[in-house]
Amino acid sequence: MADTPITLRLTIADPVAGVRYSLQKDDAPHEPVTATDAPLSFEVPIRLADDNRVLGPFVRREGPARRFVYIRIGQSAGDHATEWNRRAKIDIHDIPPALLDKARAGAVLEVVLPGKGKDGSPACATVRPVKGWTVA
């Protein structure tokens, strides 16, 4: 069978206003946007293999099983006038199979992420969800 296209929605609940964010596609920023005080969402098109592997130009790999998507922040999202130069790593290899089945049937899967670290700066490194994966 062929891979199934699905959509993941990454929602940053409280981004740092005035900071530019983007997805990372291959090794470049993709459609950067400047955050306001409102939640910020990115729609990530990926492909789902028959064995539930996630594939595509937005998907990064680490080791044999870990798959994730990067959100670029500040300079890495193309805003060279800011002090921030970060990426947030969002794990996608651990999405429950039952949810992947719903995505295969057409549902969008969403995860809600924190936008700020404890010091109020943009959250970066491996970012753990505020609210885990759900059907949007």
PDB file of C-alpha atoms in Angstrom, residues 2-136:
ATOM      1  CA  ALA A   2       1.013   3.615  -0.450  1.00  0.00           C
ATOM      2  CA  ASP A   3       1.833   6.016   2.357  1.00  0.00           C
ATOM      3  CA  THR A   4      -1.169   7.952   3.709  1.00  0.00           C
ATOM      4  CA  PRO A   5      -0.949  11.746   3.939  1.00  0.00           C
ATOM      5  CA  ILE A   6      -2.020  13.038   7.362  1.00  0.00           C
ATOM      6  CA  THR A   7      -1.928  16.399   9.131  1.00  0.00           C
ATOM      7  CA  LEU A   8      -0.504  17.174  12.545  1.00  0.00           C
ATOM      8  CA  ARG A   9      -1.333  20.480  14.238  1.00  0.00           C
ATOM      9  CA  LEU A  10       1.283  21.868  16.628  1.00  0.00           C
ATOM     10  CA  THR A  11      -0.264  24.601  18.795  1.00  0.00           C
ATOM     11  CA  ILE A  12       1.931  26.807  20.964  1.00  0.00           C
ATOM     12  CA  ALA A  13      -0.372  27.880  23.791  1.00  0.00           C
ATOM     13  CA  ASP A  14       1.549  30.981  24.889  1.00  0.00           C
ATOM     14  CA  PRO A  15       4.210  32.036  22.372  1.00  0.00           C
ATOM     15  CA  VAL A  16       6.503  34.961  23.119  1.00  0.00           C
ATOM     16  CA  ALA A  17       4.866  37.931  21.382  1.00  0.00           C
ATOM     17  CA  GLY A  18       7.010  39.605  18.744  1.00  0.00           C
ATOM     18  CA  VAL A  19       9.180  36.529  18.170  1.00  0.00           C
ATOM     19  CA  ARG A  20       9.243  34.812  14.774  1.00  0.00           C
ATOM     20  CA  TYR A  21       8.420  31.083  14.603  1.00  0.00           C
ATOM     21  CA  SER A  22       8.416  28.625  11.708  1.00  0.00           C
ATOM     22  CA  LEU A  23       8.430  24.945  10.972  1.00  0.00           C
ATOM     23  CA  GLN A  24      11.668  23.430   9.726  1.00  0.00           C
ATOM     24  CA  LYS A  25      11.287  21.841   6.303  1.00  0.00           C
ATOM     25  CA  ASP A  26      14.368  19.914   5.255  1.00  0.00           C
ATOM     26  CA  ASP A  27      17.007  22.273   6.737  1.00  0.00           C
ATOM     27  CA  ALA A  28      15.315  25.643   6.211  1.00  0.00           C
ATOM     28  CA  PRO A  29      12.560  27.756   7.805  1.00  0.00           C
ATOM     29  CA  HIS A  30       9.110  27.174   6.307  1.00  0.00           C
ATOM     30  CA  GLU A  31       6.506  29.964   6.246  1.00  0.00           C
ATOM     31  CA  PRO A  32       7.695  31.997   9.276  1.00  0.00           C
ATOM     32  CA  VAL A  33       5.168  34.005  11.296  1.00  0.00           C
ATOM     33  CA  THR A  34       5.581  36.551  14.074  1.00  0.00           C
ATOM     34  CA  ALA A  35       3.737  35.602  17.236  1.00  0.00           C
ATOM     35  CA  THR A  36       1.197  37.724  19.078  1.00  0.00           C
ATOM     36  CA  ASP A  37      -0.235  36.979  22.531  1.00  0.00           C
ATOM     37  CA  ALA A  38      -2.654  34.485  20.932  1.00  0.00           C
ATOM     38  CA  PRO A  39      -1.940  30.761  20.535  1.00  0.00           C
ATOM     39  CA  LEU A  40       0.020  29.941  17.382  1.00  0.00           C
ATOM     40  CA  SER A  41      -0.653  26.806  15.316  1.00  0.00           C
ATOM     41  CA  PHE A  42       1.314  25.084  12.573  1.00  0.00           C
ATOM     42  CA  GLU A  43      -0.213  22.502  10.248  1.00  0.00           C
ATOM     43  CA  VAL A  44       2.374  19.825   9.441  1.00  0.00           C
ATOM     44  CA  PRO A  45       1.694  17.581   6.443  1.00  0.00           C
ATOM     45  CA  ILE A  46       3.394  14.215   6.842  1.00  0.00           C
ATOM     46  CA  ARG A  47       3.068  10.736   5.395  1.00  0.00           C
ATOM     47  CA  LEU A  48       2.142   7.719   7.458  1.00  0.00           C
ATOM     48  CA  ALA A  49       3.556   4.377   6.304  1.00  0.00           C
ATOM     49  CA  ASP A  50       1.586   1.149   6.694  1.00  0.00           C
ATOM     50  CA  ASP A  51       3.754   0.285   9.728  1.00  0.00           C
ATOM     51  CA  ASN A  52       2.981   3.723  11.318  1.00  0.00           C
ATOM     52  CA  ARG A  53       6.389   5.253  10.545  1.00  0.00           C
ATOM     53  CA  VAL A  54       6.087   9.007  10.021  1.00  0.00           C
ATOM     54  CA  LEU A  55       7.806  10.344   6.915  1.00  0.00           C
ATOM     55  CA  GLY A  56       8.274  13.527   4.932  1.00  0.00           C
ATOM     56  CA  PRO A  57      10.366  16.699   4.611  1.00  0.00           C
ATOM     57  CA  PHE A  58       9.272  18.038   8.026  1.00  0.00           C
ATOM     58  CA  VAL A  59      10.196  14.828   9.876  1.00  0.00           C
ATOM     59  CA  ARG A  60      13.642  14.564  11.495  1.00  0.00           C
ATOM     60  CA  ARG A  61      15.201  11.369  12.813  1.00  0.00           C
ATOM     61  CA  GLU A  62      17.336  10.439  15.755  1.00  0.00           C
ATOM     62  CA  GLY A  63      18.332   6.816  16.145  1.00  0.00           C
ATOM     63  CA  PRO A  64      16.278   3.925  14.823  1.00  0.00           C
ATOM     64  CA  ALA A  65      12.898   4.970  16.264  1.00  0.00           C
ATOM     65  CA  ARG A  66      12.775   8.620  17.376  1.00  0.00           C
ATOM     66  CA  ARG A  67      10.996  10.965  14.964  1.00  0.00           C
ATOM     67  CA  PHE A  68      10.266  14.630  15.611  1.00  0.00           C
ATOM     68  CA  VAL A  69       9.444  17.985  14.036  1.00  0.00           C
ATOM     69  CA  TYR A  70      11.401  21.169  14.698  1.00  0.00           C
ATOM     70  CA  ILE A  71       9.836  24.562  15.306  1.00  0.00           C
ATOM     71  CA  ARG A  72      12.426  27.232  14.555  1.00  0.00           C
ATOM     72  CA  ILE A  73      12.474  30.322  16.773  1.00  0.00           C
ATOM     73  CA  GLY A  74      13.940  33.805  16.256  1.00  0.00           C
ATOM     74  CA  GLN A  75      17.115  33.882  14.170  1.00  0.00           C
ATOM     75  CA  SER A  76      16.694  30.278  13.059  1.00  0.00           C
ATOM     76  CA  ALA A  77      13.214  31.263  11.760  1.00  0.00           C
ATOM     77  CA  GLY A  78      14.779  34.063   9.710  1.00  0.00           C
ATOM     78  CA  ASP A  79      14.614  37.048  12.105  1.00  0.00           C
ATOM     79  CA  HIS A  80      18.256  38.100  12.424  1.00  0.00           C
ATOM     80  CA  ALA A  81      17.399  41.207  14.481  1.00  0.00           C
ATOM     81  CA  THR A  82      16.398  39.186  17.555  1.00  0.00           C
ATOM     82  CA  GLU A  83      18.519  37.794  20.359  1.00  0.00           C
ATOM     83  CA  TRP A  84      16.781  34.376  20.199  1.00  0.00           C
ATOM     84  CA  ASN A  85      18.248  31.598  18.075  1.00  0.00           C
ATOM     85  CA  ARG A  86      16.454  28.416  19.071  1.00  0.00           C
ATOM     86  CA  ARG A  87      14.609  25.333  17.951  1.00  0.00           C
ATOM     87  CA  ALA A  88      11.921  23.362  19.753  1.00  0.00           C
ATOM     88  CA  LYS A  89      11.914  19.597  19.185  1.00  0.00           C
ATOM     89  CA  ILE A  90       8.427  18.050  19.132  1.00  0.00           C
ATOM     90  CA  ASP A  91       8.341  14.246  19.368  1.00  0.00           C
ATOM     91  CA  ILE A  92       5.934  12.534  16.987  1.00  0.00           C
ATOM     92  CA  HIS A  93       7.139   8.904  17.151  1.00  0.00           C
ATOM     93  CA  ASP A  94       5.076   8.265  20.273  1.00  0.00           C
ATOM     94  CA  ILE A  95       1.643   9.212  18.929  1.00  0.00           C
ATOM     95  CA  PRO A  96      -0.684   6.368  20.002  1.00  0.00           C
ATOM     96  CA  PRO A  97      -1.572   3.927  17.191  1.00  0.00           C
ATOM     97  CA  ALA A  98      -5.318   4.441  17.812  1.00  0.00           C
ATOM     98  CA  LEU A  99      -4.888   8.146  17.045  1.00  0.00           C
ATOM     99  CA  LEU A 100      -2.826   7.359  13.944  1.00  0.00           C
ATOM    100  CA  ASP A 101      -5.724   5.191  12.756  1.00  0.00           C
ATOM    101  CA  LYS A 102      -8.046   8.192  13.153  1.00  0.00           C
ATOM    102  CA  ALA A 103      -5.595  10.378  11.231  1.00  0.00           C
ATOM    103  CA  ARG A 104      -5.453   7.755   8.494  1.00  0.00           C
ATOM    104  CA  ALA A 105      -9.267   8.114   8.279  1.00  0.00           C
ATOM    105  CA  GLY A 106      -8.946  11.902   7.813  1.00  0.00           C
ATOM    106  CA  ALA A 107      -8.748  13.381  11.332  1.00  0.00           C
ATOM    107  CA  VAL A 108      -6.219  16.094  12.184  1.00  0.00           C
ATOM    108  CA  LEU A 109      -4.140  15.273  15.271  1.00  0.00           C
ATOM    109  CA  GLU A 110      -3.239  18.147  17.582  1.00  0.00           C
ATOM    110  CA  VAL A 111      -0.792  18.658  20.434  1.00  0.00           C
ATOM    111  CA  VAL A 112      -0.675  21.759  22.684  1.00  0.00           C
ATOM    112  CA  LEU A 113       2.787  22.980  23.638  1.00  0.00           C
ATOM    113  CA  PRO A 114       4.145  25.544  26.077  1.00  0.00           C
ATOM    114  CA  GLY A 115       5.634  28.595  24.405  1.00  0.00           C
ATOM    115  CA  LYS A 116       7.735  29.874  27.267  1.00  0.00           C
ATOM    116  CA  GLY A 117      10.427  28.455  29.489  1.00  0.00           C
ATOM    117  CA  LYS A 118      10.546  29.074  33.237  1.00  0.00           C
ATOM    118  CA  ASP A 119      12.440  32.326  32.608  1.00  0.00           C
ATOM    119  CA  GLY A 120       9.805  33.629  30.151  1.00  0.00           C
ATOM    120  CA  SER A 121      12.000  33.150  27.076  1.00  0.00           C
ATOM    121  CA  PRO A 122      10.886  30.963  24.129  1.00  0.00           C
ATOM    122  CA  ALA A 123      10.696  27.269  25.034  1.00  0.00           C
ATOM    123  CA  CYS A 124      13.350  25.222  23.255  1.00  0.00           C
ATOM    124  CA  ALA A 125      15.135  21.863  23.139  1.00  0.00           C
ATOM    125  CA  THR A 126      12.744  18.919  23.632  1.00  0.00           C
ATOM    126  CA  VAL A 127       9.413  20.535  24.476  1.00  0.00           C
ATOM    127  CA  ARG A 128       6.938  18.395  26.396  1.00  0.00           C
ATOM    128  CA  PRO A 129       3.229  18.934  25.634  1.00  0.00           C
ATOM    129  CA  VAL A 130       0.891  20.845  27.937  1.00  0.00           C
ATOM    130  CA  LYS A 131      -1.880  18.699  26.479  1.00  0.00           C
ATOM    131  CA  GLY A 132      -0.998  15.461  24.676  1.00  0.00           C
ATOM    132  CA  TRP A 133      -2.076  14.350  21.226  1.00  0.00           C
ATOM    133  CA  THR A 134      -5.821  14.494  20.548  1.00  0.00           C
ATOM    134  CA  VAL A 135      -8.152  14.559  17.573  1.00  0.00           C
ATOM    135  CA  ALA A 136      -8.598  18.239  16.665  1.00  0.00           C
TER     136      ALA A 136
END
